[in-house]
Amino acid sequence: MDQDRILRVNTPAVIGEVIDGDVVLINFDTGTYYLLGGAGAEIWPLLERGATPAAIEARLREAYGLADGDIRPDLDRWLEELVTEHLVAPGEPSPGDPAPDLPAATEVGEYASPTLSRFDDMQEMLLLDPIHDVAETGWPHRPADPD
Amino acid sequence: MDVEPPGRNLPTADSFFAAMWDAGTGATRTHTIELTGHRVDLAFSPGLEPLLLPALAHLTSPPHGDAALRIRLWDSHSTATPLPTPPWNRADYPDGGEIRGPDTTSISIAYRFDPGALSILDRDSGRAVFWIESADSVPGWMQAAPLRTILPWFVAATGGQFVHGAGVGLDGHGVLIAGAGGSGKSTTAVLCAAAGLQFAGDDYVVIGADGDIHAAYNSAKLDDASLTLLPHLQRWVINDDPDVSKHVVLLSRALPAQVVPRLRLDAIVLPRLGVAHSRLRPASAAEALLALAPTTVFQLPGAGSPALRFMADLARRVPAFHLDLGPPDTVAAAVSELLHAGAPS
């Protein structure tokens, strides 16, 4: 993963809320929703403001006091997963982007790898009846009754 | 899909609303309901009144004060009135679901393809129109939850939120039962009502700006298995929806003493099927939000970030519990136990 390419949340299709150390995400384009755990709750607000993987790693090291240990492969794998799920997308930095903030290290606790759980059970709600024809009036016809 | 003929001038949202309102003069059967403390006047066409009023009938009240919202519900068949020209192009129709817009800051429009129903709200004038082709087009789910688009828009504008959940209670204190289809939500709610608990809704309830559970519909949607558990409700089934195999029961008729307009929200309950004995276990706020939010926002047009934020605030504020559902005769006792214990307020 390009460490200097900014990642942004795929708005407006994706909405999310940080709640008690987890993040609930909803993707309106796909009908899929997600639970982010571990350090995901610290990383998501950074992605909402636009952040590079390098900046996220630096912030995590600062917040969790991680002087040693290589968290980059772990972080890269997780961020790639977010990109694959179309939750975030690479983009260019804007001049007005504020520096992302993390809570002070004492509030964060011990580092745990970010996790992503995916739920597909709502997708059928997006797969409703297609429109087959539109009348001269501009309104759709309902598909003909088979009998 | 056909190509749009060139040169058609689309109506604006304002002119389309005016045309829809004027075309609804055949909606002459009037009723007043009270929803989260707001007066809502309903005018039905003759064809729609018997189908779309009953699930709201428990909210009817004598008119007092000014109406916050006036809704005309009309169908083309019983009023012999065609739909006005739509405010969008043929090419705007997506492959499924519904078409939105052109919304303005005041006007919201949604056309749901199946069964072909239009909802339009003008917040500035406090008026709305619901249209469907004919009474024959009204599916069972719509009888169970009429105005499922317009009322959530209106409630959101008053600081509340429609949520996909059930509400049951005891002595005015209630729990919000949340979960997607198949979680046991409806069965839990109706088992509780049948056991003497108060009932504020099965499929949808309103969380008001005051944080309370407010009833919207007195209906319950039960599958075959649930109806088998409660055979005395069979005679109150008003319509079957073959698409989802759900039986719509009006509790205002089946269990009228149990139906209440409002409950104080003490806890969120997340039912789960299949254990030996019904039991409660603490759930996290994130688990409550996962059970409540996706199923709500995917079903209600226009429910986006503000709705998710509302439900997240709710999940942070109100304690949540898993309810492992045991034998049917133990379910209501488990919910009663939680309400008797007095969740933190």
Coordinates of C-alpha atoms in Angstrom, one line a residue:
Chain A
M1 CA 0.0 0.0 0.0
D2 CA 1.2 3.5 -0.9
Q3 CA 2.1 4.9 2.5
D4 CA 1.8 8.5 1.3
R5 CA -1.5 8.3 -0.6
I6 CA -4.4 9.7 1.4
L7 CA -7.4 7.5 2.2
R8 CA -10.9 8.9 2.5
V9 CA -14.2 7.4 3.6
N10 CA -16.4 6.7 0.6
T11 CA -19.1 9.2 1.3
P12 CA -22.0 9.6 1.0
A13 CA -22.5 5.8 0.4
V14 CA -20.7 4.9 3.6
I15 CA -21.8 6.2 7.0
G16 CA -20.4 5.2 10.4
E17 CA -20.5 5.8 14.1
V18 CA -17.9 5.2 16.7
I19 CA -19.6 3.6 19.7
D20 CA -17.9 2.5 22.9
G21 CA -14.6 1.3 21.3
D22 CA -16.2 -0.1 18.2
V23 CA -17.4 1.3 14.9
V24 CA -20.6 0.5 13.1
L25 CA -20.4 1.1 9.3
I26 CA -23.2 1.0 6.7
N27 CA -22.6 0.9 3.0
F28 CA -25.7 2.0 1.1
D29 CA -24.3 1.0 -2.3
T30 CA -24.0 -2.6 -1.4
G31 CA -26.4 -3.2 1.4
T32 CA -23.6 -4.4 3.6
Y33 CA -22.8 -3.3 7.1
Y34 CA -19.7 -3.8 9.3
L35 CA -18.3 -3.8 12.8
L36 CA -14.8 -2.5 13.2
G37 CA -13.0 -3.6 16.4
G38 CA -9.6 -3.3 18.0
A39 CA -7.7 -0.2 16.9
G40 CA -10.3 0.3 14.2
A41 CA -12.2 2.7 16.5
E42 CA -9.1 4.9 16.7
I43 CA -8.3 4.7 13.0
W44 CA -11.8 5.4 11.6
P45 CA -12.0 9.0 12.7
L46 CA -8.7 9.6 11.0
L47 CA -10.0 8.2 7.7
E48 CA -13.1 10.4 8.1
R49 CA -10.8 13.4 8.0
G50 CA -8.5 11.9 5.3
A51 CA -5.2 10.4 6.3
T52 CA -2.3 8.5 4.8
P53 CA -1.2 5.1 6.0
A54 CA 2.0 6.6 7.2
A55 CA 0.2 9.2 9.2
I56 CA -2.1 6.6 10.7
E57 CA 0.8 4.4 11.7
A58 CA 2.6 7.4 13.3
R59 CA -0.5 8.3 15.2
L60 CA -1.1 4.8 16.4
R61 CA 2.5 4.5 17.6
E62 CA 2.1 7.8 19.5
A63 CA -1.2 7.0 21.0
Y64 CA -0.4 3.5 22.1
G65 CA 3.3 4.1 22.9
L66 CA 4.4 1.6 20.3
A67 CA 8.1 2.3 20.0
D68 CA 8.9 -1.2 19.0
G69 CA 7.1 -3.8 17.0
D70 CA 6.1 -3.7 13.4
I71 CA 2.5 -2.9 13.0
R72 CA 2.7 -1.8 9.4
P73 CA 1.9 -5.2 7.8
D74 CA -1.1 -5.6 10.1
L75 CA -2.3 -2.1 9.4
D76 CA -1.7 -2.3 5.6
R77 CA -3.7 -5.6 5.4
W78 CA -6.6 -4.0 7.3
L79 CA -6.6 -0.8 5.2
E80 CA -6.5 -2.9 2.0
E81 CA -9.5 -4.7 3.3
L82 CA -11.4 -1.4 3.7
V83 CA -10.5 -0.4 0.2
T84 CA -11.6 -3.8 -1.2
E85 CA -14.9 -3.3 0.6
H86 CA -15.3 0.2 -0.9
L87 CA -15.4 1.7 2.5
V88 CA -12.5 4.0 1.8
A89 CA -10.8 5.0 -1.4
P90 CA -7.4 6.5 -2.2
G91 CA -7.5 10.2 -3.0
E92 CA -5.5 13.4 -3.1
P93 CA -4.9 15.5 0.0
S94 CA -6.8 18.8 0.1
P95 CA -4.9 21.9 1.3
G96 CA -7.5 22.5 4.0
D97 CA -7.3 19.0 5.5
P98 CA -6.8 19.4 9.2
A99 CA -4.2 17.3 11.0
P100 CA -6.1 14.3 12.3
D101 CA -6.2 14.0 16.1
L102 CA -6.2 11.0 18.3
P103 CA -7.1 10.9 22.0
A104 CA -4.2 11.1 24.4
A105 CA -2.4 7.8 24.8
T106 CA -3.6 7.3 28.4
E107 CA -7.2 7.1 27.1
V108 CA -6.6 4.5 24.4
G109 CA -5.3 1.5 26.3
E110 CA -3.4 -1.4 24.9
Y111 CA -3.0 -1.8 21.2
A112 CA -5.1 -4.5 19.5
S113 CA -5.0 -5.2 15.8
P114 CA -7.9 -3.6 13.9
T115 CA -10.6 -6.0 12.9
L116 CA -13.5 -6.0 10.4
S117 CA -16.6 -8.1 10.6
R118 CA -18.9 -8.0 7.6
F119 CA -22.7 -8.6 7.5
D120 CA -24.6 -9.3 4.3
D121 CA -28.1 -10.1 5.6
M122 CA -29.6 -6.8 4.5
Q123 CA -28.5 -7.0 0.9
E124 CA -31.8 -8.5 -0.2
M125 CA -33.5 -5.2 0.7
L126 CA -31.6 -3.5 -2.2
L127 CA -32.6 -6.2 -4.7
L128 CA -36.2 -5.3 -5.2
D129 CA -38.2 -5.6 -8.3
P130 CA -36.6 -4.0 -11.4
I131 CA -38.5 -1.6 -13.6
H132 CA -39.2 -3.2 -16.9
D133 CA -41.0 -0.4 -18.8
V134 CA -42.0 3.2 -18.4
A135 CA -45.3 4.4 -20.0
E136 CA -45.7 7.6 -22.1
T137 CA -47.1 9.2 -19.0
G138 CA -43.6 8.9 -17.4
W139 CA -44.8 6.4 -14.8
P140 CA -43.5 2.8 -14.7
H141 CA -45.7 -0.1 -15.6
R142 CA -45.9 -2.9 -13.2
P143 CA -44.8 -6.2 -14.7
A144 CA -47.7 -8.0 -16.2
D145 CA -49.5 -10.5 -14.0
P146 CA -48.5 -13.9 -15.3
D147 CA -52.1 -15.1 -15.4
Chain B
M1 CA -35.8 1.2 -21.0
D2 CA -37.2 3.7 -23.5
V3 CA -35.4 6.8 -24.5
E4 CA -36.9 10.0 -23.2
P5 CA -38.6 12.0 -25.9
P6 CA -36.8 15.3 -26.4
G7 CA -38.3 18.5 -25.2
R8 CA -40.4 17.3 -22.2
N9 CA -40.5 20.0 -19.6
L10 CA -40.3 18.4 -16.2
P11 CA -42.4 19.8 -13.4
T12 CA -40.6 21.3 -10.5
A13 CA -40.9 19.6 -7.1
D14 CA -43.2 22.5 -6.0
S15 CA -45.5 22.3 -9.0
F16 CA -45.6 18.5 -8.8
F17 CA -46.6 18.7 -5.2
A18 CA -49.3 21.2 -6.0
A19 CA -50.6 18.9 -8.8
M20 CA -50.6 15.8 -6.5
W21 CA -52.4 17.8 -3.7
D22 CA -55.0 19.1 -6.1
A23 CA -55.6 15.7 -7.6
G24 CA -56.3 14.3 -4.2
T25 CA -59.6 16.2 -3.6
G26 CA -61.3 12.8 -3.9
A27 CA -59.8 12.0 -0.5
T28 CA -62.9 12.9 1.5
R29 CA -62.9 10.5 4.5
T30 CA -61.2 12.5 7.3
H31 CA -59.7 11.4 10.5
T32 CA -57.3 12.9 13.0
I33 CA -54.5 11.0 14.8
E34 CA -51.9 12.1 17.3
L35 CA -48.4 11.0 16.7
T36 CA -45.6 11.9 19.3
G37 CA -47.9 14.7 20.5
H38 CA -48.5 16.2 17.1
R39 CA -51.9 16.4 15.4
V40 CA -51.9 14.8 12.0
D41 CA -55.0 15.1 9.8
L42 CA -55.7 12.2 7.4
A43 CA -58.0 12.3 4.4
F44 CA -58.6 9.0 2.6
S45 CA -60.1 8.2 -0.7
P46 CA -63.0 5.7 -0.3
G47 CA -60.9 2.8 -1.6
L48 CA -58.0 3.3 0.8
E49 CA -59.7 4.2 4.1
P50 CA -60.6 0.6 5.0
L51 CA -57.1 -0.7 4.2
L52 CA -54.8 2.0 5.5
L53 CA -56.7 3.5 8.6
P54 CA -57.0 0.4 10.8
A55 CA -53.3 0.1 11.7
L56 CA -53.4 3.8 12.8
A57 CA -56.8 3.6 14.4
H58 CA -55.4 3.5 18.0
L59 CA -53.9 6.9 17.5
T60 CA -57.2 8.6 16.5
S61 CA -58.2 11.5 18.7
P62 CA -60.6 14.4 18.6
P63 CA -59.2 17.3 16.7
H64 CA -57.6 20.0 18.9
G65 CA -55.2 22.7 18.1
D66 CA -53.6 23.1 14.6
A67 CA -52.6 20.1 12.5
A68 CA -48.9 19.8 12.2
L69 CA -49.4 17.7 9.1
R70 CA -52.3 17.1 6.7
I71 CA -52.1 14.1 4.5
R72 CA -54.2 13.2 1.5
L73 CA -54.2 9.4 0.7
W74 CA -55.8 8.7 -2.6
D75 CA -55.9 6.1 -5.3
S76 CA -56.6 6.5 -9.0
H77 CA -59.2 3.7 -9.2
S78 CA -61.7 4.9 -6.6
T79 CA -61.3 8.6 -7.4
A80 CA -61.1 8.2 -11.2
T81 CA -58.1 10.5 -11.2
P82 CA -54.9 9.9 -13.0
L83 CA -51.4 10.7 -11.7
P84 CA -49.9 14.0 -12.7
T85 CA -46.8 14.0 -14.8
P86 CA -43.8 12.9 -12.8
P87 CA -40.9 15.3 -12.0
W88 CA -38.2 13.0 -13.4
N89 CA -37.1 11.5 -16.7
R90 CA -37.5 7.9 -17.8
A91 CA -33.8 7.5 -17.7
D92 CA -33.8 8.4 -14.0
Y93 CA -35.4 5.2 -13.0
P94 CA -32.8 2.9 -11.4
D95 CA -32.9 -0.9 -11.6
G96 CA -34.8 -1.5 -8.4
G97 CA -36.2 -0.2 -5.2
E98 CA -37.4 3.3 -5.5
I99 CA -36.7 6.7 -7.1
R100 CA -36.1 9.7 -5.0
G101 CA -36.4 13.3 -5.7
P102 CA -36.0 15.9 -7.0
D103 CA -36.0 16.8 -3.3
T104 CA -35.7 20.4 -2.1
T105 CA -35.1 21.6 1.4
S106 CA -38.8 21.6 1.8
I107 CA -40.1 18.7 -0.3
S108 CA -39.2 15.1 -0.2
I109 CA -40.5 12.6 -2.9
A110 CA -40.2 8.8 -3.0
Y111 CA -41.7 6.5 -5.6
R112 CA -41.6 2.8 -4.5
F113 CA -41.8 0.5 -7.5
D114 CA -43.4 -2.4 -5.9
P115 CA -46.3 -2.0 -5.5
G116 CA -46.1 1.4 -7.2
A117 CA -46.7 4.0 -4.5
L118 CA -45.8 7.6 -4.3
S119 CA -45.1 9.6 -1.2
I120 CA -44.5 13.3 -1.2
L121 CA -44.1 15.7 1.8
D122 CA -44.0 19.5 1.8
R123 CA -42.5 20.4 5.2
D124 CA -43.1 24.2 4.6
S125 CA -46.8 23.9 4.2
G126 CA -47.2 20.9 6.5
R127 CA -48.9 18.8 3.8
A128 CA -48.3 15.4 2.3
V129 CA -49.8 13.1 -0.3
F130 CA -49.8 9.4 -0.6
W131 CA -50.9 7.8 -3.8
I132 CA -51.3 4.2 -5.0
E133 CA -53.1 2.9 -8.2
S134 CA -55.9 1.1 -6.4
A135 CA -57.0 -0.6 -3.2
D136 CA -56.2 -3.9 -4.9
S137 CA -52.5 -2.8 -5.1
V138 CA -52.1 -2.4 -1.4
P139 CA -49.9 -5.3 -0.1
G140 CA -50.1 -6.7 3.4
W141 CA -47.0 -5.0 4.6
M142 CA -48.5 -1.7 3.7
Q143 CA -51.7 -2.4 5.6
A144 CA -49.5 -3.3 8.6
A145 CA -47.5 -0.1 8.3
P146 CA -49.3 2.6 6.2
L147 CA -47.5 5.9 5.4
R148 CA -44.1 4.2 6.2
T149 CA -42.3 6.8 4.2
I150 CA -44.2 10.1 5.0
L151 CA -44.5 9.6 8.7
P152 CA -40.8 8.9 9.3
W153 CA -39.9 12.0 7.3
F154 CA -42.3 14.0 9.5
V155 CA -41.1 12.5 12.7
A156 CA -37.5 13.2 11.8
A157 CA -38.4 16.8 11.3
T158 CA -39.8 16.9 14.9
G159 CA -36.6 15.5 16.4
G160 CA -37.7 11.9 16.6
Q161 CA -36.8 8.8 14.7
F162 CA -38.8 5.8 13.3
V163 CA -36.9 2.6 14.2
H164 CA -37.4 -0.9 13.0
G165 CA -38.3 -2.5 16.3
A166 CA -41.0 -3.5 18.7
G167 CA -42.1 -1.9 21.9
V168 CA -43.6 -3.7 24.9
G169 CA -43.9 -2.6 28.5
L170 CA -45.2 -2.8 32.0
D171 CA -46.8 0.0 34.0
G172 CA -45.7 2.5 31.4
H173 CA -42.0 1.4 31.3
G174 CA -40.9 -0.3 28.2
V175 CA -38.2 -2.1 26.2
L176 CA -37.4 -1.6 22.6
I177 CA -37.0 -5.0 20.9
A178 CA -34.5 -4.7 18.0
G179 CA -33.4 -7.2 15.4
A180 CA -33.6 -8.0 11.7
G181 CA -36.3 -10.2 10.2
G182 CA -36.2 -13.7 11.7
S183 CA -34.6 -12.7 15.0
G184 CA -37.8 -13.4 16.9
K185 CA -38.7 -9.7 17.4
S186 CA -42.3 -10.0 16.4
T187 CA -42.8 -13.3 18.2
T188 CA -41.4 -11.8 21.4
A189 CA -43.5 -8.7 21.2
V190 CA -46.8 -10.6 20.6
L191 CA -46.0 -13.3 23.2
C192 CA -45.5 -10.5 25.7
A193 CA -48.8 -8.7 24.7
A194 CA -50.7 -12.0 24.9
A195 CA -49.2 -12.5 28.4
G196 CA -50.6 -9.2 29.5
L197 CA -47.8 -6.8 28.8
Q198 CA -48.4 -3.4 27.2
F199 CA -47.8 -3.2 23.4
A200 CA -46.6 -0.1 21.5
G201 CA -45.8 -1.7 18.2
D202 CA -44.2 -4.7 16.5
D203 CA -42.4 -3.8 13.3
Y204 CA -41.9 0.0 13.7
V205 CA -42.0 2.3 16.6
V206 CA -41.1 5.9 17.0
I207 CA -38.4 7.1 19.5
G208 CA -39.6 10.6 20.2
A209 CA -37.4 13.7 20.8
D210 CA -38.3 13.0 24.5
G211 CA -36.6 9.6 24.3
D212 CA -39.8 7.6 24.9
I213 CA -41.2 4.8 22.7
H214 CA -44.2 6.1 20.8
A215 CA -46.6 3.8 19.1
A216 CA -47.1 4.2 15.3
Y217 CA -48.9 1.0 14.2
N218 CA -51.0 -1.4 16.3
S219 CA -50.2 -4.2 13.8
A220 CA -48.0 -7.3 14.2
K221 CA -46.7 -9.4 11.4
L222 CA -46.5 -13.1 12.3
D223 CA -45.1 -16.0 10.4
D224 CA -46.9 -19.4 10.4
A225 CA -44.9 -20.7 13.4
S226 CA -45.7 -17.7 15.5
L227 CA -49.3 -17.8 14.7
T228 CA -49.4 -21.5 15.6
L229 CA -48.1 -20.4 19.1
L230 CA -51.0 -18.0 19.4
P231 CA -53.9 -19.6 17.6
H232 CA -56.5 -17.3 19.2
L233 CA -55.0 -14.5 17.1
Q234 CA -55.9 -16.3 13.8
R235 CA -59.3 -14.7 13.7
W236 CA -57.8 -11.2 13.8
V237 CA -55.6 -11.7 10.7
I238 CA -56.5 -8.9 8.3
N239 CA -54.4 -9.8 5.3
D240 CA -51.8 -12.3 4.3
D241 CA -48.7 -11.1 2.4
P242 CA -47.8 -14.1 0.2
D243 CA -44.4 -12.6 -0.7
V244 CA -43.1 -12.7 2.9
S245 CA -45.4 -15.3 4.4
K246 CA -46.4 -12.9 7.2
H247 CA -49.9 -12.7 8.7
V248 CA -50.9 -9.2 9.7
V249 CA -52.8 -9.0 13.0
L250 CA -54.3 -5.8 14.4
L251 CA -53.6 -5.9 18.2
S252 CA -56.1 -3.0 18.7
R253 CA -58.7 -5.6 17.8
A254 CA -57.1 -8.8 19.1
L255 CA -55.7 -7.4 22.4
P256 CA -57.1 -3.9 22.8
A257 CA -56.4 -3.5 26.5
Q258 CA -52.7 -4.1 25.8
V259 CA -52.2 -1.4 23.1
V260 CA -50.7 1.8 24.5
P261 CA -49.6 5.0 22.8
R262 CA -46.4 5.5 24.7
L263 CA -43.8 3.8 27.0
R264 CA -40.8 5.1 28.8
L265 CA -37.7 3.5 27.2
D266 CA -35.8 1.5 29.9
A267 CA -33.8 -1.0 27.9
I268 CA -33.0 -2.3 24.4
V269 CA -33.6 -6.0 24.0
L270 CA -32.0 -8.1 21.3
P271 CA -33.8 -11.5 20.9
R272 CA -32.1 -14.6 19.7
L273 CA -33.8 -17.9 18.9
G274 CA -33.2 -21.3 20.4
V275 CA -32.1 -22.0 23.9
A276 CA -33.5 -24.2 26.7
H277 CA -34.7 -21.3 28.9
S278 CA -35.3 -17.7 28.2
R279 CA -32.6 -15.6 29.7
L280 CA -31.1 -12.1 29.6
R281 CA -27.5 -11.2 29.1
P282 CA -25.9 -7.8 28.9
A283 CA -25.2 -6.6 25.4
S284 CA -22.8 -3.9 24.3
A285 CA -23.9 -0.6 22.8
A286 CA -22.3 -1.6 19.5
E287 CA -24.3 -4.8 19.5
A288 CA -27.5 -2.8 20.1
L289 CA -26.6 -0.4 17.3
L290 CA -25.9 -3.3 14.9
A291 CA -29.3 -4.8 15.6
L292 CA -31.1 -1.5 15.3
A293 CA -29.5 0.7 12.7
P294 CA -28.9 -1.3 9.4
T295 CA -32.4 -2.8 9.3
T296 CA -33.8 0.7 10.0
V297 CA -31.8 2.7 7.5
F298 CA -32.2 0.2 4.7
Q299 CA -36.0 0.3 5.0
L300 CA -36.7 3.9 5.5
P301 CA -36.1 6.3 2.5
G302 CA -33.8 9.1 3.4
A303 CA -32.6 7.6 6.7
G304 CA -28.9 8.3 6.6
S305 CA -26.2 9.8 8.9
P306 CA -28.7 11.7 11.1
A307 CA -30.7 8.5 11.7
L308 CA -27.5 6.5 12.5
R309 CA -26.4 9.2 14.9
F310 CA -29.8 9.2 16.6
M311 CA -29.7 5.5 17.1
A312 CA -26.1 5.6 18.2
D313 CA -27.0 8.1 20.9
L314 CA -29.9 5.9 21.9
A315 CA -27.6 2.8 22.2
R316 CA -25.1 4.8 24.3
R317 CA -27.8 6.0 26.6
V318 CA -30.0 3.0 27.1
P319 CA -28.8 -0.3 28.5
A320 CA -29.0 -3.3 26.1
F321 CA -29.5 -7.0 26.7
H322 CA -29.5 -10.1 24.7
L323 CA -32.7 -12.1 25.2
D324 CA -32.0 -15.8 24.4
L325 CA -35.5 -17.1 23.6
G326 CA -36.5 -20.3 25.3
P327 CA -39.9 -22.0 25.3
P328 CA -42.7 -19.5 24.4
D329 CA -44.2 -19.6 27.9
T330 CA -40.9 -18.3 29.4
V331 CA -40.4 -15.3 27.1
A332 CA -42.8 -12.8 28.6
A333 CA -41.6 -13.7 32.1
A334 CA -38.0 -12.8 31.1
V335 CA -39.0 -9.4 29.7
S336 CA -41.2 -8.8 32.8
E337 CA -38.3 -9.6 35.0
L338 CA -36.2 -7.0 33.3
L339 CA -38.9 -4.4 33.6
H340 CA -39.5 -5.2 37.3
A341 CA -35.8 -5.0 38.0
G342 CA -36.0 -1.4 36.8
A343 CA -33.3 -0.7 34.3
P344 CA -31.3 2.5 35.1
S345 CA -33.2 5.6 34.2

